[in-house]
Each structure stands twice: as structure tokens, then as C-alpha cells.
mmCIF file of C-alpha atoms in Angstrom:
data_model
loop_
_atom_site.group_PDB
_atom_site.id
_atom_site.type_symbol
_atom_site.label_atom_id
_atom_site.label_comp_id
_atom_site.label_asym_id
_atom_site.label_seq_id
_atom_site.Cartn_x
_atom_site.Cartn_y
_atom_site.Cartn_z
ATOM 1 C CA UNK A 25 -22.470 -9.347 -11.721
ATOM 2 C CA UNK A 26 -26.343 -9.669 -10.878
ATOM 3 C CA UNK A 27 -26.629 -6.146 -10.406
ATOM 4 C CA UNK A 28 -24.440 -4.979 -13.253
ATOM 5 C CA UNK A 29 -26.804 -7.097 -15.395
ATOM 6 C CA UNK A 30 -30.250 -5.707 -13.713
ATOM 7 C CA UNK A 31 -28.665 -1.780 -13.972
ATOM 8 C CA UNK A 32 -27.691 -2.237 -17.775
ATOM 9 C CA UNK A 33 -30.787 -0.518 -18.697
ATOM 10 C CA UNK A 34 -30.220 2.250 -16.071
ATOM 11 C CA UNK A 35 -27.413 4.171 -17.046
ATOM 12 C CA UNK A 36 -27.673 6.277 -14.058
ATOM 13 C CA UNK A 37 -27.035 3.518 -11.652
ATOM 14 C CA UNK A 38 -24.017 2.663 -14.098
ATOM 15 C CA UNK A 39 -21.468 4.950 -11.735
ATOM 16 C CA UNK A 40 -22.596 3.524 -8.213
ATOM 17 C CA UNK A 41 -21.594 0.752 -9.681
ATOM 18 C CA UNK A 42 -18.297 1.390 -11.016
ATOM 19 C CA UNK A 43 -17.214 3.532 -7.979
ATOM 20 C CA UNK A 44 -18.191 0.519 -5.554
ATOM 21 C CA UNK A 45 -21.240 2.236 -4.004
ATOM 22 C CA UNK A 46 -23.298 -0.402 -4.136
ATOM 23 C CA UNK A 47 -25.823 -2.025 -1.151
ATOM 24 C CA UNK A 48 -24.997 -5.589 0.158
ATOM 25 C CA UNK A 49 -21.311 -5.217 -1.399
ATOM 26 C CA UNK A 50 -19.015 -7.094 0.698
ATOM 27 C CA UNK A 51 -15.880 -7.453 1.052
ATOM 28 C CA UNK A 52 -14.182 -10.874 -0.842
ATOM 29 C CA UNK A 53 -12.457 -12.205 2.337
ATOM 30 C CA UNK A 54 -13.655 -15.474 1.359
ATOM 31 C CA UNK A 55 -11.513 -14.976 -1.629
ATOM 32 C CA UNK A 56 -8.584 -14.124 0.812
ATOM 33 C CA UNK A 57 -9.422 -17.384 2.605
ATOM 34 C CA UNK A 58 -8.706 -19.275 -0.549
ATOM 35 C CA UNK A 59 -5.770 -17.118 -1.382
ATOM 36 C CA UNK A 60 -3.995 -17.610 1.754
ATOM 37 C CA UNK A 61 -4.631 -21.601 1.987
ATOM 38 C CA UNK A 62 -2.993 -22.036 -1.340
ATOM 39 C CA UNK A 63 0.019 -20.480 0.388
ATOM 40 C CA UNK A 64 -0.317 -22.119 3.741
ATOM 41 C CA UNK A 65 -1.318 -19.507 5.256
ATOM 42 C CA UNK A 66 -4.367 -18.359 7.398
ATOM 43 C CA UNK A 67 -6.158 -15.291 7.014
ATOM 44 C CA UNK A 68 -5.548 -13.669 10.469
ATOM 45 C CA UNK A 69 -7.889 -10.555 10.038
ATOM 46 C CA UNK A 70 -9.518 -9.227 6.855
ATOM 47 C CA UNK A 71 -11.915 -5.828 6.263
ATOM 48 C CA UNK A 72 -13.099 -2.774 4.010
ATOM 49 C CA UNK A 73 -10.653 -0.230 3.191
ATOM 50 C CA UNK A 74 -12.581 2.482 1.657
ATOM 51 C CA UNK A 75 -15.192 2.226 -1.173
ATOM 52 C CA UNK A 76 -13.086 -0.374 -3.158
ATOM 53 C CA UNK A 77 -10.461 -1.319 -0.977
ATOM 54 C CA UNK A 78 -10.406 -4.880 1.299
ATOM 55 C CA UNK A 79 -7.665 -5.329 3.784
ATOM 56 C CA UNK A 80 -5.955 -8.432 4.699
ATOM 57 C CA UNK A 81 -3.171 -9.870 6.957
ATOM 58 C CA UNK A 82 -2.029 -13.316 6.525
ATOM 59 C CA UNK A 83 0.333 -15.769 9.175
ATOM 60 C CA UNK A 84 2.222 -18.680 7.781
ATOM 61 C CA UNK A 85 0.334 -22.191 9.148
ATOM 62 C CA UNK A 86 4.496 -23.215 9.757
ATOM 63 C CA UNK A 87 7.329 -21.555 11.543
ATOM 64 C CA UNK A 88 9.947 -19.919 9.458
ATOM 65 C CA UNK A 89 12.495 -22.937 10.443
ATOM 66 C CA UNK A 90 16.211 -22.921 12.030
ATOM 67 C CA UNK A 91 17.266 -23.981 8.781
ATOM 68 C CA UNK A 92 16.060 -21.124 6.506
ATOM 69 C CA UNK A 93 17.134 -18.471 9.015
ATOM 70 C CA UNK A 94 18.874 -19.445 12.434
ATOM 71 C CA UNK A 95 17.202 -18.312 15.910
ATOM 72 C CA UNK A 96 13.311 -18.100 13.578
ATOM 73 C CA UNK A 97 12.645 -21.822 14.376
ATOM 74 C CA UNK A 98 9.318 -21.041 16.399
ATOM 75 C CA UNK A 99 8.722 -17.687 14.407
ATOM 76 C CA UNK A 100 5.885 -17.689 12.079
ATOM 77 C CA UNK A 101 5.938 -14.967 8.827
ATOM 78 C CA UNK A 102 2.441 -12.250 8.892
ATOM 79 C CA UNK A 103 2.493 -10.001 5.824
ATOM 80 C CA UNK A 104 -0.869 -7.677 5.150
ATOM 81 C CA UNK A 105 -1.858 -5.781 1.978
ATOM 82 C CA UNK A 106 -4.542 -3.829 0.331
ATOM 83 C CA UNK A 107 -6.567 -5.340 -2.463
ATOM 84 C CA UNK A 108 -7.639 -2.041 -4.667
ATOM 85 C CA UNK A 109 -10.351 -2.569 -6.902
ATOM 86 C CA UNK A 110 -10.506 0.062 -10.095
ATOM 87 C CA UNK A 111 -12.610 0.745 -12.789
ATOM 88 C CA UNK A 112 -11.484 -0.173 -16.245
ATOM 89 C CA UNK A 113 -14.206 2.144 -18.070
ATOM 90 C CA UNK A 114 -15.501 5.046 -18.865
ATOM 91 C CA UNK A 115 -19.124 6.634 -20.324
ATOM 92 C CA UNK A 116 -20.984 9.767 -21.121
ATOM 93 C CA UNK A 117 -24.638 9.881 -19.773
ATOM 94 C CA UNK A 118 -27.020 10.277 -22.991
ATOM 95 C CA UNK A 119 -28.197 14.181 -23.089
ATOM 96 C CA UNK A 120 -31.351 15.333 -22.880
ATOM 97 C CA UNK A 121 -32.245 14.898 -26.499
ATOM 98 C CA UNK A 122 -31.229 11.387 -26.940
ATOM 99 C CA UNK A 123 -33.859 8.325 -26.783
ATOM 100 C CA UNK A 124 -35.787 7.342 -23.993
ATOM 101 C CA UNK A 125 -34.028 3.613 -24.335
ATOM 102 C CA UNK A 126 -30.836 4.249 -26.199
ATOM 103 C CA UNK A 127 -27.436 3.505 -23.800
ATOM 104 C CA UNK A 128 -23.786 5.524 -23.911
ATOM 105 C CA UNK A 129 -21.108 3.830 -25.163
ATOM 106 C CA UNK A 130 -18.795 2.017 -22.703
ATOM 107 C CA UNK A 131 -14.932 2.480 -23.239
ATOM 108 C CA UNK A 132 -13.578 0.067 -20.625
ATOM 109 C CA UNK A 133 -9.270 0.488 -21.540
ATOM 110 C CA UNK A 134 -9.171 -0.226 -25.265
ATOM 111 C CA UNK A 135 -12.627 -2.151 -25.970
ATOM 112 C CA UNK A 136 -15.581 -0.225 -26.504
ATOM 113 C CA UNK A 137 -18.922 -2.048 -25.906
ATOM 114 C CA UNK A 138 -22.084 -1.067 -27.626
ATOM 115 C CA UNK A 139 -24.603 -2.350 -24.934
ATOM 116 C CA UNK A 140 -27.306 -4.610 -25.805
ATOM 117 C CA UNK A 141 -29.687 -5.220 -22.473
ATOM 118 C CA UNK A 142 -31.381 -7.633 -24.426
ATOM 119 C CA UNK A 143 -28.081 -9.528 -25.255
ATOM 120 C CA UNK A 144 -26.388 -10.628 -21.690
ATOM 121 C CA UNK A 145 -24.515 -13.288 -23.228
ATOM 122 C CA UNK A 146 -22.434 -10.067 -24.784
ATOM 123 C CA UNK A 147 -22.496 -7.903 -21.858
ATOM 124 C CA UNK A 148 -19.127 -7.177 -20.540
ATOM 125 C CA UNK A 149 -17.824 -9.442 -17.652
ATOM 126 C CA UNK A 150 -16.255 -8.343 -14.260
ATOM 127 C CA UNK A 151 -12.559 -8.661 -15.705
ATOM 128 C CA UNK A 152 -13.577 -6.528 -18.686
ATOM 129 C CA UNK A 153 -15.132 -3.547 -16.433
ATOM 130 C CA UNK A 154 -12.834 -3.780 -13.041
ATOM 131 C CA UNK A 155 -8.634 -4.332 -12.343
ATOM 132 C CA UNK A 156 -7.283 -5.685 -8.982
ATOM 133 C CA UNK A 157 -3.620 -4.470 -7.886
ATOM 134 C CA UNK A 158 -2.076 -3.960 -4.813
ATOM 135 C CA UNK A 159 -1.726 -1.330 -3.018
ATOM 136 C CA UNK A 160 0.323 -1.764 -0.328
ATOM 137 C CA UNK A 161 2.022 -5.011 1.506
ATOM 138 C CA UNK A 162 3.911 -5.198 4.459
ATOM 139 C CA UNK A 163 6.165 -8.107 5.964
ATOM 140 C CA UNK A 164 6.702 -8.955 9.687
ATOM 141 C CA UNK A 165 8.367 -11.988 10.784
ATOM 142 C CA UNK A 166 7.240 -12.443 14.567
#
């Protein structure tokens, strides 16, 4: 959010931004770390897909277990999936005629934000601007 904060004044910069272009942007595998410990799970590999993509595939820590499904008591469960991260808004760039300082208007879904660079406590946060969903997932009991 650093950056989004330091480019509010830069309108320009605004799309980079928004379309994941951005330098030193990495993908959140830590994120998937967490993720897959809360499900005990281990992250097995994780990487970029695209601009705004991250890929990840997950093993269970456990075996499946004779008792859930006979002949899968030393089988362990690996399922990957692509985290898609989208932009929630939209903006004109100001025209030639409009004020050296004044900003568009930012329609992220149904909020519009009037942006105040001076005001960062009211900027928009990283839920407002971006959505996560998945885009694919795949299952493979070994």
C-alpha cells in the first residue's frame, strides 16, 4: 500500500498499479504459507502466474487414513490453484485543460472516492481497490 500512497498524486502511475506492473511486487507465498498451515498442509511449490496471478500447490502434513477411504492409508491429498488478483476500479486521466494538481475520480465497484493526497487516513485501502478469487483448483490424491 506504500506505493499506492506515494503514486496518489501521480495519476499516471495509477494504472501500473492497478494492472500489477509494479517493481519489487512479489508474489504473497508467505500468505500461502499461512494459508496452508491453518489447514495442515504445506505449501509444496508456489510462483507468479502472469501479471496478477500466484500459483500454489499444497500436500496434506497427514495421510488420507484407511478409515476415511480404504487402501489411502499412506496417501497424502495435493490440490493446486490460482490466486487471481483484479482490480475493483476504474478512472479517467484529467484532460489537458484540467489543473496541474486536481485528481480523476476513482469508481472502485459502487464507491466513488474523491482523492485527497493530503488525507491518507481516507485513501482507499487494498480491499477497497483489488478482489481475490480463484481461478482454477485441482485435486490429486497420491
Amino acid at each position: 500500500m506504500d506505493l499506492w500512497v506515494d503514486s496518489i498524486s501521480d495519476p499516471a502511475k495509477w494504472e501500473d498499479i492497478f494492472d500489477g506492473d509494479v517493481p519489487g511486487l512479489d508474489p504473497s507465498c508467505w500468505r500461502a504459507d499461512q494459508l496452508a498451515a491453518r489447514n495442515d498442509a504445506h505449501v509444496l511449490a508456489c510462483g507468479p502466474d502472469g501479471a496478477t496471478g500466484v500459483t500454489v500447490e499444497v500436500e496434506t502434513n497427514r495421510p488420507i487414513g484407511e478409515s476415511i477411504v480404504p487402501g489411502t492409508a499412506d496417501k497424502k491429498s495435493r490440490a493446486s490453484a490460482t490466486a487471481v488478483v483484479e482490480s475493483r476500479c476504474t478512472f479517467e486521466l484529467p484532460g489537458g485543460d484540467a489543473e496541474e494538481d486536481s485528481l480523476p475520480r476513482l469508481t472502485c465497484e459502487d464507491t466513488q472516492w474523491e482523492l485527497d493526497p493530503e488525507d491518507s487516513a481516507e485513501l482507499p485501502q487494498a480491499a477497497d481497490l483489488f478482489e481475490v478469487h480463484l481461478a482454477d483448483g485441482e485435486a490429486d490424491d497420491e
